[in-house]
Coordinates of C-alpha atoms in Angstrom, one line a residue:
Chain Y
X1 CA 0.0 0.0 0.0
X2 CA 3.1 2.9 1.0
X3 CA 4.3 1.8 -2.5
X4 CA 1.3 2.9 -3.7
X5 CA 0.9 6.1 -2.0
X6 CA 4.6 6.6 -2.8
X7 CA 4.3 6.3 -6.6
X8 CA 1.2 8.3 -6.6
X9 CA 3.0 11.3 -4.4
X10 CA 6.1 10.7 -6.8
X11 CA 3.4 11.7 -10.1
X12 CA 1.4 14.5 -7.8
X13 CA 5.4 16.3 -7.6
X14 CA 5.7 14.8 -11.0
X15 CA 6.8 18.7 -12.4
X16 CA 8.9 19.8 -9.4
X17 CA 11.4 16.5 -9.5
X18 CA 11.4 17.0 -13.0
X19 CA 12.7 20.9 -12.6
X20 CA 14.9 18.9 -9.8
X21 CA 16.8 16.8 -12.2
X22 CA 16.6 19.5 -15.0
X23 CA 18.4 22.0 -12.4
X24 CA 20.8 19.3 -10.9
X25 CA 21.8 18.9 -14.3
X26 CA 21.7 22.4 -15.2
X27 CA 24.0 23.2 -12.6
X28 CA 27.2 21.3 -14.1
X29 CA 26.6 21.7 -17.8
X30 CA 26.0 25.6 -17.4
X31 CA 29.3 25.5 -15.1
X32 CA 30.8 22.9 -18.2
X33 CA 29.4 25.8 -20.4
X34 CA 30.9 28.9 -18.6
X35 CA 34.3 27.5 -17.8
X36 CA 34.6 26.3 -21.5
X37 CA 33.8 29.9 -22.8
X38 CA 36.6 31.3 -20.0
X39 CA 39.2 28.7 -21.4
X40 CA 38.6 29.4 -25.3
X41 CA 37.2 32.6 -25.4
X42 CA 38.6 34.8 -22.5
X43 CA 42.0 32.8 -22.4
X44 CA 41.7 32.2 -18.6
X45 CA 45.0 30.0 -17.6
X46 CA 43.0 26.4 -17.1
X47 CA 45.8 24.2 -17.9
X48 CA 44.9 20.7 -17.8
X49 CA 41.2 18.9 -18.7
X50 CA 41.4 17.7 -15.2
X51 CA 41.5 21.7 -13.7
X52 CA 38.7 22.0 -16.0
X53 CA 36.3 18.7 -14.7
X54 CA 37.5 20.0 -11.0
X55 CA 36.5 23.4 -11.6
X56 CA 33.0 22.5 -13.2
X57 CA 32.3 19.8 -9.9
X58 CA 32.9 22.5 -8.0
X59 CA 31.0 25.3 -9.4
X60 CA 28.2 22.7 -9.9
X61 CA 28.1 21.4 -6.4
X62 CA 27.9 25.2 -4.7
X63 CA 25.5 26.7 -6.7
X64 CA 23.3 23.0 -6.2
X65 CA 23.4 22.8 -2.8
X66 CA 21.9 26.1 -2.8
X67 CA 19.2 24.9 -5.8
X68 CA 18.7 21.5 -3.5
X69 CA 17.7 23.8 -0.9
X70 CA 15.3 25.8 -3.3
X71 CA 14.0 22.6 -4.0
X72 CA 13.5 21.1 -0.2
X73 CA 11.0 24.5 -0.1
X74 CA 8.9 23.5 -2.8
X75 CA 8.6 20.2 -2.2
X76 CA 8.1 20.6 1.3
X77 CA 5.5 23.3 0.7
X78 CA 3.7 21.5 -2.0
X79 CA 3.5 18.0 -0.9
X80 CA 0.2 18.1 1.4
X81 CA -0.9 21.4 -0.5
X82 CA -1.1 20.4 -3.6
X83 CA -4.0 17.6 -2.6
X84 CA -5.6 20.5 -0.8
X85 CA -6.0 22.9 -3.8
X86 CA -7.9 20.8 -6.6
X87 CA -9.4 18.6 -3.3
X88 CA -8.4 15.4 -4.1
X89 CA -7.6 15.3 0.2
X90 CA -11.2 14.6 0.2
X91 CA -10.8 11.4 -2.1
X92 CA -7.7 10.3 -0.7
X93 CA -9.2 10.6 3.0
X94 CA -11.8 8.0 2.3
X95 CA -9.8 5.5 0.8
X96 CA -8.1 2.6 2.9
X97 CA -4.3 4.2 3.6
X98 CA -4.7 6.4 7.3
X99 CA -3.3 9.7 8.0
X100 CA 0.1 8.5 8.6
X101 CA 0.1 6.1 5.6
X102 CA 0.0 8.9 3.3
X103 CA 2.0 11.2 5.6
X104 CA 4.9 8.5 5.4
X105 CA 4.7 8.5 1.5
X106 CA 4.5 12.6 1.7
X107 CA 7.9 12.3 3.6
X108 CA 9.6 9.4 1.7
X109 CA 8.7 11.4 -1.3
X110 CA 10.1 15.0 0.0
X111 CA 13.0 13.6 2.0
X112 CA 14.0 11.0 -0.2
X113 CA 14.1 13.6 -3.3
X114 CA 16.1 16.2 -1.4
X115 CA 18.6 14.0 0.2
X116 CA 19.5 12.7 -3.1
X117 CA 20.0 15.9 -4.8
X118 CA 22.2 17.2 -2.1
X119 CA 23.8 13.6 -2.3
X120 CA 25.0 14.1 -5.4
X121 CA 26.0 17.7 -4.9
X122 CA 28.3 16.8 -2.0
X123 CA 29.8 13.7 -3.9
X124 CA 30.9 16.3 -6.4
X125 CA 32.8 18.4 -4.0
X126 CA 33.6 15.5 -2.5
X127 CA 35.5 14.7 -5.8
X128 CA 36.9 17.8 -5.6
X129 CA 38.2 17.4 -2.5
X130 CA 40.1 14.3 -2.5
X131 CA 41.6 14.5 -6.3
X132 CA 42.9 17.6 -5.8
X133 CA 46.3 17.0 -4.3
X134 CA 46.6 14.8 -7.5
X135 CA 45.9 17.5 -10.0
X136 CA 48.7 20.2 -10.7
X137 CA 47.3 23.7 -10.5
X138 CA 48.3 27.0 -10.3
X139 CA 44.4 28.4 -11.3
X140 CA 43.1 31.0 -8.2
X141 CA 39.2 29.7 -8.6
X142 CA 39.8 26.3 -7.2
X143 CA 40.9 26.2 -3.1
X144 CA 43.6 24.6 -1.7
X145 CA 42.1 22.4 0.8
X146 CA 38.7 21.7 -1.3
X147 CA 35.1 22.7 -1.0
X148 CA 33.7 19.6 1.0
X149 CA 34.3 18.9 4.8
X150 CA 32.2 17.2 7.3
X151 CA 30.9 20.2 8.8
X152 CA 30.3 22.0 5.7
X153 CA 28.2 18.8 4.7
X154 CA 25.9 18.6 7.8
X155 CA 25.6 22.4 7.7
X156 CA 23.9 22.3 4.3
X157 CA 22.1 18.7 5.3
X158 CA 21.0 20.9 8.6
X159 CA 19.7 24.3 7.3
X160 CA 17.7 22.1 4.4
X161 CA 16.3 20.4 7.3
X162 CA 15.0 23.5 8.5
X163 CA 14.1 24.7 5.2
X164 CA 11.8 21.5 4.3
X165 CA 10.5 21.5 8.4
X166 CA 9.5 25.2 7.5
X167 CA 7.6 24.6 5.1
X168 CA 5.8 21.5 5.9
X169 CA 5.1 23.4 9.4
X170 CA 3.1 26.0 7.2
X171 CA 1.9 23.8 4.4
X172 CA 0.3 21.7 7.0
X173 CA -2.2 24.7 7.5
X174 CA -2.7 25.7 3.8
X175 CA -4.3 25.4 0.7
X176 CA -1.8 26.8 -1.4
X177 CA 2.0 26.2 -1.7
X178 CA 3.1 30.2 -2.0
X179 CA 3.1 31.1 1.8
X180 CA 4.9 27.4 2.9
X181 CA 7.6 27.4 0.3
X182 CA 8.3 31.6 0.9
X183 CA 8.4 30.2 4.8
X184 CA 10.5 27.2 4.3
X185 CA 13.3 29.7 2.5
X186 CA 13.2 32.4 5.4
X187 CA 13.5 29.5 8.0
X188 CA 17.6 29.7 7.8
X189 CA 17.1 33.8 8.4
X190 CA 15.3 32.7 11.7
X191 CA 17.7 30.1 13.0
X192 CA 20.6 32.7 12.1
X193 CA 18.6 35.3 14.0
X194 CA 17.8 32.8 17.1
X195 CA 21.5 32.1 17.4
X196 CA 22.9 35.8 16.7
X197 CA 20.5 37.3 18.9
X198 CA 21.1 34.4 22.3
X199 CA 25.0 34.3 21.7
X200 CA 24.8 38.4 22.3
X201 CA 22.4 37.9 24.9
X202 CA 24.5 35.1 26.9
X203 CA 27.1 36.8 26.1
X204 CA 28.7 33.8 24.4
X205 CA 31.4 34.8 21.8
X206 CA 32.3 31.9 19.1
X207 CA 34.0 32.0 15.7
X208 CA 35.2 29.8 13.0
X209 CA 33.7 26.4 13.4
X210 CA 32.4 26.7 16.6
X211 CA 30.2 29.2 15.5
X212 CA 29.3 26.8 12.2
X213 CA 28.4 23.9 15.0
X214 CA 26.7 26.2 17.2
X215 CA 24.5 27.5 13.7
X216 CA 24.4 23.4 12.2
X217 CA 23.2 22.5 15.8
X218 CA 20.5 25.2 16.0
X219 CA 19.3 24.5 12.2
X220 CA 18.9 20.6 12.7
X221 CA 16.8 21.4 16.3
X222 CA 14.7 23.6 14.0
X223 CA 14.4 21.3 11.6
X224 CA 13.4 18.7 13.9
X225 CA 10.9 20.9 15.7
X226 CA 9.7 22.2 12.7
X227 CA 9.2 18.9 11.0
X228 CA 7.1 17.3 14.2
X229 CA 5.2 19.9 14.0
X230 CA 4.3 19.8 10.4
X231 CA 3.6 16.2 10.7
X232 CA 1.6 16.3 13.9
X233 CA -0.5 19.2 12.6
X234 CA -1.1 17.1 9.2
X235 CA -3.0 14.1 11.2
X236 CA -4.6 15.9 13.3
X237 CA -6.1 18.7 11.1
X238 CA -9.8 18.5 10.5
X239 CA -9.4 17.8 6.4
X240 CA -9.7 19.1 4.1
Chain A
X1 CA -32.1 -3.7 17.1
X2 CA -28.7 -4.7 18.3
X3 CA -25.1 -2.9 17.4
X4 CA -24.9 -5.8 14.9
X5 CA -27.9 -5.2 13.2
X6 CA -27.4 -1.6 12.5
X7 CA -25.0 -0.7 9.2
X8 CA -25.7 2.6 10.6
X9 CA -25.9 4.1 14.2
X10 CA -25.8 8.1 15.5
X11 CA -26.9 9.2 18.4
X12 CA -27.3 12.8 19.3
X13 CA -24.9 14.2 16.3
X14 CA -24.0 17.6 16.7
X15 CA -22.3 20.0 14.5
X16 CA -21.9 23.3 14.3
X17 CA -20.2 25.7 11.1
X18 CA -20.1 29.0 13.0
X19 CA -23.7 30.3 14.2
X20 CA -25.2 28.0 11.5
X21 CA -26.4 24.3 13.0
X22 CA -26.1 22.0 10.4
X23 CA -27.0 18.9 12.6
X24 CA -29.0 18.9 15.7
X25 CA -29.0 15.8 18.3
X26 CA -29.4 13.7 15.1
X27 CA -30.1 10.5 16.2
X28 CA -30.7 7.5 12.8
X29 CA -30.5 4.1 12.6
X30 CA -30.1 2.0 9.1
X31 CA -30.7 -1.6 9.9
X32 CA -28.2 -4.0 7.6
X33 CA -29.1 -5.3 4.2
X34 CA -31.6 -2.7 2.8
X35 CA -31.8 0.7 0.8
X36 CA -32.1 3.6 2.9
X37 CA -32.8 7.1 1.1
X38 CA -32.2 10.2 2.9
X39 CA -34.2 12.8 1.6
X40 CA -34.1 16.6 2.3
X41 CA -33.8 20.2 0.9
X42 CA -30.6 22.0 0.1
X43 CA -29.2 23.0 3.6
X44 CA -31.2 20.1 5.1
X45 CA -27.4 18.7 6.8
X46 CA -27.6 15.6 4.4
X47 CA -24.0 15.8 3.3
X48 CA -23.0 16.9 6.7
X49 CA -24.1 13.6 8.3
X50 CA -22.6 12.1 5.7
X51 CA -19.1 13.6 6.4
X52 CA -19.4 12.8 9.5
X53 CA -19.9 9.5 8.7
X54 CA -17.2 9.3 6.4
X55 CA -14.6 11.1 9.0
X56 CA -14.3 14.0 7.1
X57 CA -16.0 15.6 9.7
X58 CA -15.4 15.4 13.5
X59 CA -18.3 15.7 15.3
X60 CA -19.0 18.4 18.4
X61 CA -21.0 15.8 20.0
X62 CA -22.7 12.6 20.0
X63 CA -21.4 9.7 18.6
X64 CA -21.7 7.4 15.1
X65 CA -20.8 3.9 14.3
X66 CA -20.5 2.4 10.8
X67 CA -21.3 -1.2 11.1
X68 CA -20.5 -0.8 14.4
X69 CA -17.4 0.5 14.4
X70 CA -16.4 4.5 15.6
X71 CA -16.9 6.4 12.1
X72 CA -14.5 9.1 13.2
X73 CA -11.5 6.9 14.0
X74 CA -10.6 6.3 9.7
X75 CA -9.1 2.4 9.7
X76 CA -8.0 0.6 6.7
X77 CA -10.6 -2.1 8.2
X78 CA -13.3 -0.1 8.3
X79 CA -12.4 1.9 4.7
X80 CA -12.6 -1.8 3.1
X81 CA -15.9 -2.4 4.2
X82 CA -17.4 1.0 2.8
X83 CA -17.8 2.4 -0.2
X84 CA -18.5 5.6 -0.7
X85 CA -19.6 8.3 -3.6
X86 CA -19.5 11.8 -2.7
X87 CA -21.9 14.5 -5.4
X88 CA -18.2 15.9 -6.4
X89 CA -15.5 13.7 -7.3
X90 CA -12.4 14.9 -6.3
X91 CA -10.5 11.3 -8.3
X92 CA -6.7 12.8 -9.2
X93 CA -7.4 14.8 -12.5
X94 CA -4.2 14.4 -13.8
X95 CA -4.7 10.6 -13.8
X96 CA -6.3 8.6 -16.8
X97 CA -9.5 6.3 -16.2
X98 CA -7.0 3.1 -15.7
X99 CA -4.3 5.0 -13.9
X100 CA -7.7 6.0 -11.4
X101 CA -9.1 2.4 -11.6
X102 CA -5.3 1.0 -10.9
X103 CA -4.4 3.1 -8.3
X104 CA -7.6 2.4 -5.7
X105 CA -7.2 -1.3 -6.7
X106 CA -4.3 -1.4 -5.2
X107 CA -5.5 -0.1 -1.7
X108 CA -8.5 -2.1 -1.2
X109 CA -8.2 -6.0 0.2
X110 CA -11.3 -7.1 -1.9
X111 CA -11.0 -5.8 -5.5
X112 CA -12.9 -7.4 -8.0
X113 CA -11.6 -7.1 -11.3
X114 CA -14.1 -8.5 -12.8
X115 CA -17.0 -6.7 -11.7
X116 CA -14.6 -3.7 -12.2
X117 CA -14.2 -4.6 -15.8
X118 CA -17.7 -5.3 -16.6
X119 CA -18.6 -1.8 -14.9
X120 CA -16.2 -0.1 -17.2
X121 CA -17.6 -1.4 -20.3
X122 CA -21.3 -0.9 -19.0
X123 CA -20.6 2.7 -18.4
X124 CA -18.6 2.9 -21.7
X125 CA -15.6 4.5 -19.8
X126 CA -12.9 5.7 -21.9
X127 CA -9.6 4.1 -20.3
X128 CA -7.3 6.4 -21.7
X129 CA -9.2 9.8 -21.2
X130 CA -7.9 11.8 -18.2
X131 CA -10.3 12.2 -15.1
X132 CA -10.1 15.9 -16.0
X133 CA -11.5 15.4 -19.6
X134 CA -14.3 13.6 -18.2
X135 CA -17.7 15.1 -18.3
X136 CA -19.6 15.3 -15.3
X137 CA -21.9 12.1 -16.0
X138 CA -18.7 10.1 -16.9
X139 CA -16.6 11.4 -14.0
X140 CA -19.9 10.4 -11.6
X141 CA -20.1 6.7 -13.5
X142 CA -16.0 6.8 -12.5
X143 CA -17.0 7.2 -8.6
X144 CA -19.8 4.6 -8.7
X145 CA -17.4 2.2 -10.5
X146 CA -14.6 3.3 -7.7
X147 CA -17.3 3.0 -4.8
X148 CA -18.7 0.0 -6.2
X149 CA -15.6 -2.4 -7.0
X150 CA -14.1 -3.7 -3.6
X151 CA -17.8 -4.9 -3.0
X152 CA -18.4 -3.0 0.2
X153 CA -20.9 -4.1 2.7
X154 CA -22.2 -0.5 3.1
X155 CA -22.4 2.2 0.3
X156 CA -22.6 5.3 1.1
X157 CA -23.9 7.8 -1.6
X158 CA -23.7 11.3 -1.1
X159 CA -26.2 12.9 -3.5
X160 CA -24.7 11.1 -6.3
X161 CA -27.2 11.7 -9.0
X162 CA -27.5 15.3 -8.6
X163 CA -26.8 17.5 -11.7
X164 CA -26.8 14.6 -13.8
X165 CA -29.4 14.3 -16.8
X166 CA -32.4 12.1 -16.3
X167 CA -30.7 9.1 -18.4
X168 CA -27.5 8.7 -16.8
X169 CA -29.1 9.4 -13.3
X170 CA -31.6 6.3 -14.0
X171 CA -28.8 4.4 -15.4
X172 CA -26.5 5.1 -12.3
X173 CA -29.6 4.1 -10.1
X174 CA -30.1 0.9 -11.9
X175 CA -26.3 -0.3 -12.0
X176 CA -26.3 0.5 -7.7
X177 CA -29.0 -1.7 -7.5
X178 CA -28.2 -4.2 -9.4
X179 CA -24.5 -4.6 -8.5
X180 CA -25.5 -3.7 -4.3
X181 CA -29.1 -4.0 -3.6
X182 CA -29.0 -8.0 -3.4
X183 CA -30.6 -8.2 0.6
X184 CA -27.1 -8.4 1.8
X185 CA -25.6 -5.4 1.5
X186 CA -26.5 -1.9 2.9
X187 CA -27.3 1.3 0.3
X188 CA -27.2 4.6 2.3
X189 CA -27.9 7.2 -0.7
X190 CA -28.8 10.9 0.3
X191 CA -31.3 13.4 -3.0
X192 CA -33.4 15.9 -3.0
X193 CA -34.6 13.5 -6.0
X194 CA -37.8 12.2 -4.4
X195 CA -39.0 10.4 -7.4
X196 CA -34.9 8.6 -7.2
X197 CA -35.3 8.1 -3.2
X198 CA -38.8 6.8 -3.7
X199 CA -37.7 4.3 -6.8
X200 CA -35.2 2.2 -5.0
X201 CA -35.3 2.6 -1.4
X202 CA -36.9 0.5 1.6
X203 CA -37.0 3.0 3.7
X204 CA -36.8 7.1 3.5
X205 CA -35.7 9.6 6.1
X206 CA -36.8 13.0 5.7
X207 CA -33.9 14.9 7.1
X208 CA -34.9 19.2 7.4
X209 CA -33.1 21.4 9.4
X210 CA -30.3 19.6 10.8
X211 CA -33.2 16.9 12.5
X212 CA -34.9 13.7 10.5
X213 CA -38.2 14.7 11.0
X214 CA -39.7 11.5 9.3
X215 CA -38.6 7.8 8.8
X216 CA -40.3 4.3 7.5
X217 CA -41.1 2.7 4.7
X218 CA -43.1 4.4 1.6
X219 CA -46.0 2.7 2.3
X220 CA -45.7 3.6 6.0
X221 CA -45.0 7.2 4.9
X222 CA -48.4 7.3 2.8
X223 CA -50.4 5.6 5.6
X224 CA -49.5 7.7 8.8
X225 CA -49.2 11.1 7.1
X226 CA -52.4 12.6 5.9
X227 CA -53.5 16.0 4.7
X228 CA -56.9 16.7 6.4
X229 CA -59.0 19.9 5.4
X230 CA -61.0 21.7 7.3
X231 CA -63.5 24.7 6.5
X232 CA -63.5 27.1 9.3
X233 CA -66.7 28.8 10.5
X234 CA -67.2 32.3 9.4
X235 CA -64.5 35.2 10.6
X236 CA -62.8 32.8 13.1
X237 CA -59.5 31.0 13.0
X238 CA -58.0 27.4 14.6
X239 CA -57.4 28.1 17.8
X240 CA -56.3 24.8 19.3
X241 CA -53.2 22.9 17.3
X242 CA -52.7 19.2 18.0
X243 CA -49.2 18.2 18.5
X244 CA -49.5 15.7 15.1
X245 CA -50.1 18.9 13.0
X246 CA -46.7 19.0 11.1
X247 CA -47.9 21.8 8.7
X248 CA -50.7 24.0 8.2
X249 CA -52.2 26.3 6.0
X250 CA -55.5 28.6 6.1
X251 CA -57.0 30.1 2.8
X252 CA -59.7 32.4 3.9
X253 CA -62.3 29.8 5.7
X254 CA -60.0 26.4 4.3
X255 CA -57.9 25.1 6.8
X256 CA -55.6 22.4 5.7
X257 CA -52.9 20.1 7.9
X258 CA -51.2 18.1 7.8
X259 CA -51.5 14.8 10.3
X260 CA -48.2 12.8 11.1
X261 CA -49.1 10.5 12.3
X262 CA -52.6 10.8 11.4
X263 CA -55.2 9.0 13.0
X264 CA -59.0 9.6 13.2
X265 CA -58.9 10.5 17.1
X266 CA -56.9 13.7 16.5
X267 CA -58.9 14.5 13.3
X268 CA -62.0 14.2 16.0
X269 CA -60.1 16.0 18.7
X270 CA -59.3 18.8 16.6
X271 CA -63.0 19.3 15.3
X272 CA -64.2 19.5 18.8
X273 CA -61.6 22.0 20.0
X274 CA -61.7 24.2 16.7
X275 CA -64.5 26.6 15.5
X276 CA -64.7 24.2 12.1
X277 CA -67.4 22.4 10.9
X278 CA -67.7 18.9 12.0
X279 CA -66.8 17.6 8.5
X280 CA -62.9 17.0 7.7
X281 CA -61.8 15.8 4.0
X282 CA -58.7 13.7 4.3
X283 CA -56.6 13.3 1.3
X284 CA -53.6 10.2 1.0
X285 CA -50.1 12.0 -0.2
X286 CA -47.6 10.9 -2.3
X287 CA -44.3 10.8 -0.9
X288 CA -43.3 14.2 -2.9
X289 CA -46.0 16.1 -0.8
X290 CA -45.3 14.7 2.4
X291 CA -41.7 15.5 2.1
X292 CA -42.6 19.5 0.6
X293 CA -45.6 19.8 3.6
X294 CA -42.4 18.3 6.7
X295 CA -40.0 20.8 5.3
X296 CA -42.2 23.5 5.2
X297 CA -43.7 22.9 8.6
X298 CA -40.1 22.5 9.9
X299 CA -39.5 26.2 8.5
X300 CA -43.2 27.5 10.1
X301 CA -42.0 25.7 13.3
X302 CA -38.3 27.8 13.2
X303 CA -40.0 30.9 12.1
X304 CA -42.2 30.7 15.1
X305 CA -39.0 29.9 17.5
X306 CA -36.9 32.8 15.7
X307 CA -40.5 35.3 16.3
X308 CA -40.8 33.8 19.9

């Protein structure tokens, strides 16, 4: 029966992992597509084929963990709201899955589509990261030690969280997905805010990556919180 | 009758939108196995009762059980053993007519294909067409199919004829009971049809404002409500009601009520406590005028409340 929920919430956010996979790949080839001009056309110093593929992974992996995130927003947002808006809740409500059947589809489906997206954005710094110390290079736009670490991982992984509890949070509440996914995106603002304004207010001073742990720990409570709630509010809401 | 007995149970059912009551201390019992229509005008709580049946709605208070289980608590259990059309189907438009039929077969414990199949071809179904091409008679024919096809003990039919022409709503009538009404199973069907309600059911309920006012049989209908007339003698007006009067009327010295349940006593009792003359005409109703004469009574009876 989940499989069947799950293949039917897979078609309902049919167009938004669609725009996933065409922006996932968008990310590299228009990456592929800029470095190429910079290298023909502008005469940019890239030296090897390898500088090149290292330089396009790691372009592509920045700018799509930030597009994962987008995309944790709008799934999030859209994922109970969408059944809502043309009220096919009502059809769905009197057929045998429960509440929480469908809820875990809803969240096999968003969480499942967003881990994988940012999966294979951090393997691609990853690959940056570890090949390197094998590549000669004297280019300024790749870094010495690499784009991925651990915390810079779990950072992302933790501020999506809060992104996607955000906006389930609100979607849980609405008919349409505007409001949730604009929610979802300002969640990061909040947690930022939350740990800005009690580090003055403790007068707790931190830097570097105690300040990055302090912000990943704060993002993955909010997600967490943020989540529950979303999910709690979802079977127990009068529906539609 | 025992839990057992009853596909349908509520007792006291409460619910409130706002100010507006849409179900007052509603209290109904369908026994198992026959065809139950509820009748009633727009805004009579039909489809409200029906919600709350179905879970959609939780109740403010009393209770309801669906073959004797808690209607508000939704369990796969329960969901296999009812089917149910609502008068707007909300099926996944972006789905085709297989992609619908495919995707509730695969919930359901009891599917049957076959009569599945043989509904399709009846209703001339196009497999291919997406729900959202469907015209409104097609998209209905959809539900029934849908409602129909995991053989459910109880089927619960939300107005499911209404807005559809007189063909496909006799044809959707006739496939119901031929594919549900077999003595076994339970039809609970809610119209404001009452030529549909009168066709196939065993028993009518004549649900106005938020109460069922009436219940029986057809034939118990016609035999305990009667219209009895009355001329009134010159310049005076009834003065004593009986509590049996569900509706009245007076044009100029013709006073006409209407009797539930009517018996010859309170016909006498009301001669002797009225200015009238001591003849009374009483005229047998249909099942159209009883229901028109108990909902407009139940509107004299809250205008007089609201005035009081």
């Amino acid at each position: 029966m989940i499989l069947t929920l799950i293949r039917k919430d897979f078609r309902l956010l049919r167009n938004y992992w669609r725009s996933a996979v065409i922006a996932t790949v968008g990310c590299y080839a228009v990456n592929a597509i800029m470095i190429t001009w910079l290298t023909h056309y502008q005469a940019v110093e890239m030296q090897s084929l390898a500088v090149r593929s290292l330089l396009i992974l790691q372009a592509g992996s920045t700018v799509g963990n930030g597009v994962a995130v987008l995309f944790a927003a709008l799934l999030a947002g859209s994922v109970f709201t969408l059944e809502r808006a043309d009220r096919s809740a009502e059809f769905l409500a009197c057929l045998p899955p429960t509440r929480r059947d469908n809820l875990i589809s809803k969240m096999v489906v968003v969480f499942g589509t967003t881990i994988i997206m940012f999966l294979i954005h951090i393997f691609a710094g990853v690959i940056v990261t570890y090949m390197l110390p094998y590549v000669r290079t004297t280019t300024q736009l790749l870094p010495s030690n690499g784009p991925v670490t651990l915390m810079g991982a779990l950072s992302i992984l933790a501020f999506a969280f809060s992104v996607a509890g955000g906006s389930l949070a609100v979607a849980a509440w609405m008919k349409s997905n505007g409001v949730p996914i604009l929610c979802g995106l300002l969640t990061p603002i909040l947690v930022v805010s939350f740990v800005s304004s009690s580090s003055y207010l403790l007068g707790i001073k931190s830097e570097g990556i105690a300040l990055q742990m302090r912000m990943t720990t704060a993002a993955a409570v909010f997600g967490c919180v943020l989540t529950y709630c979303g999910c709690y509010w979802y079977l127990t809401r009068d529906e539609p | 009758m025992t839990d057992s007995d009853a596909a349908i149970k509520t007792r006291d059912l409460c619910k409130s939108f706002g100010k507006v009551q849409a179900c007052r201390e509603l209290s109904i019992e369908v026994p198992k196995g026959i065809t139950y229509g509820l009748l009633g005008p727009n805004g009579a709580g039909k489809s409200t009762l029906i919600r709350m049946l179905m879970g959609l709605h939780q109740s403010d208070s009393g209770t309801a059980e669906l073959l004797g289980q808690p209607a508000n608590h939704h369990t796969a259990e329960l969901a296999n053993r009812v089917g149910y059309v609502p008068e707007l189907h909300f099926i996944y438009r972006w789905m085709t007519v297989n992609e619908a039929i495919g995707f509730v077969s695969r919930l359901y414990n009891d599917w049957d294909s076959t009569l599945a199949d043989s509904l399709l071809d009846k209703f001339e179904l196009p497999r291919k067409k997406r729900v959202s091409s469907l015209s409104k008679g097609m998209t209905a024919k959809l539900g029934l199919l849908l409602g129909l096809s995991h053989t459910p003990e109880l089927l619960i039919l939300d107005e499911p004829t209404s807005g559809l022409d007189p063909i496909i709503r006799e044809d959707f009538l006739e496939s119901v009971l031929q594919t549900h009404a077999d003595g076994e199973r339970t039809v609970f069907f809610s119209s404001h049809h009452v030529d549909d309600v009168e066709r196939v059911s065993d028993e009518v309920g004549i649900m106005a404002d938020g109460q069922l006012a009436l219940e029986g049989s057809v034939e118990h209908l016609r035999q305990s409500v009667k219209r009895v007339s009355f001329v009134l003698e010159d310049g005076k007006l009834p003065s004593a009601l009986h509590e049996s009067i569900i509706h009245q009327k007076v044009d100029r010295r013709q006073w006409t009520t209407t009797l539930s349940p009517y018996s010859p006593e309170a016909v006498q009792e009301l001669i002797a406590t009225n200015d009238v003359q001591p003849t009374a005409e009483v005229i047998d109703l249909n099942l159209e005028e009883i229901f028109k004469d108990v909902v407009r009574g139940k509107s004299q009876t809250s205008a007089r409340k609201a005035a009081a």
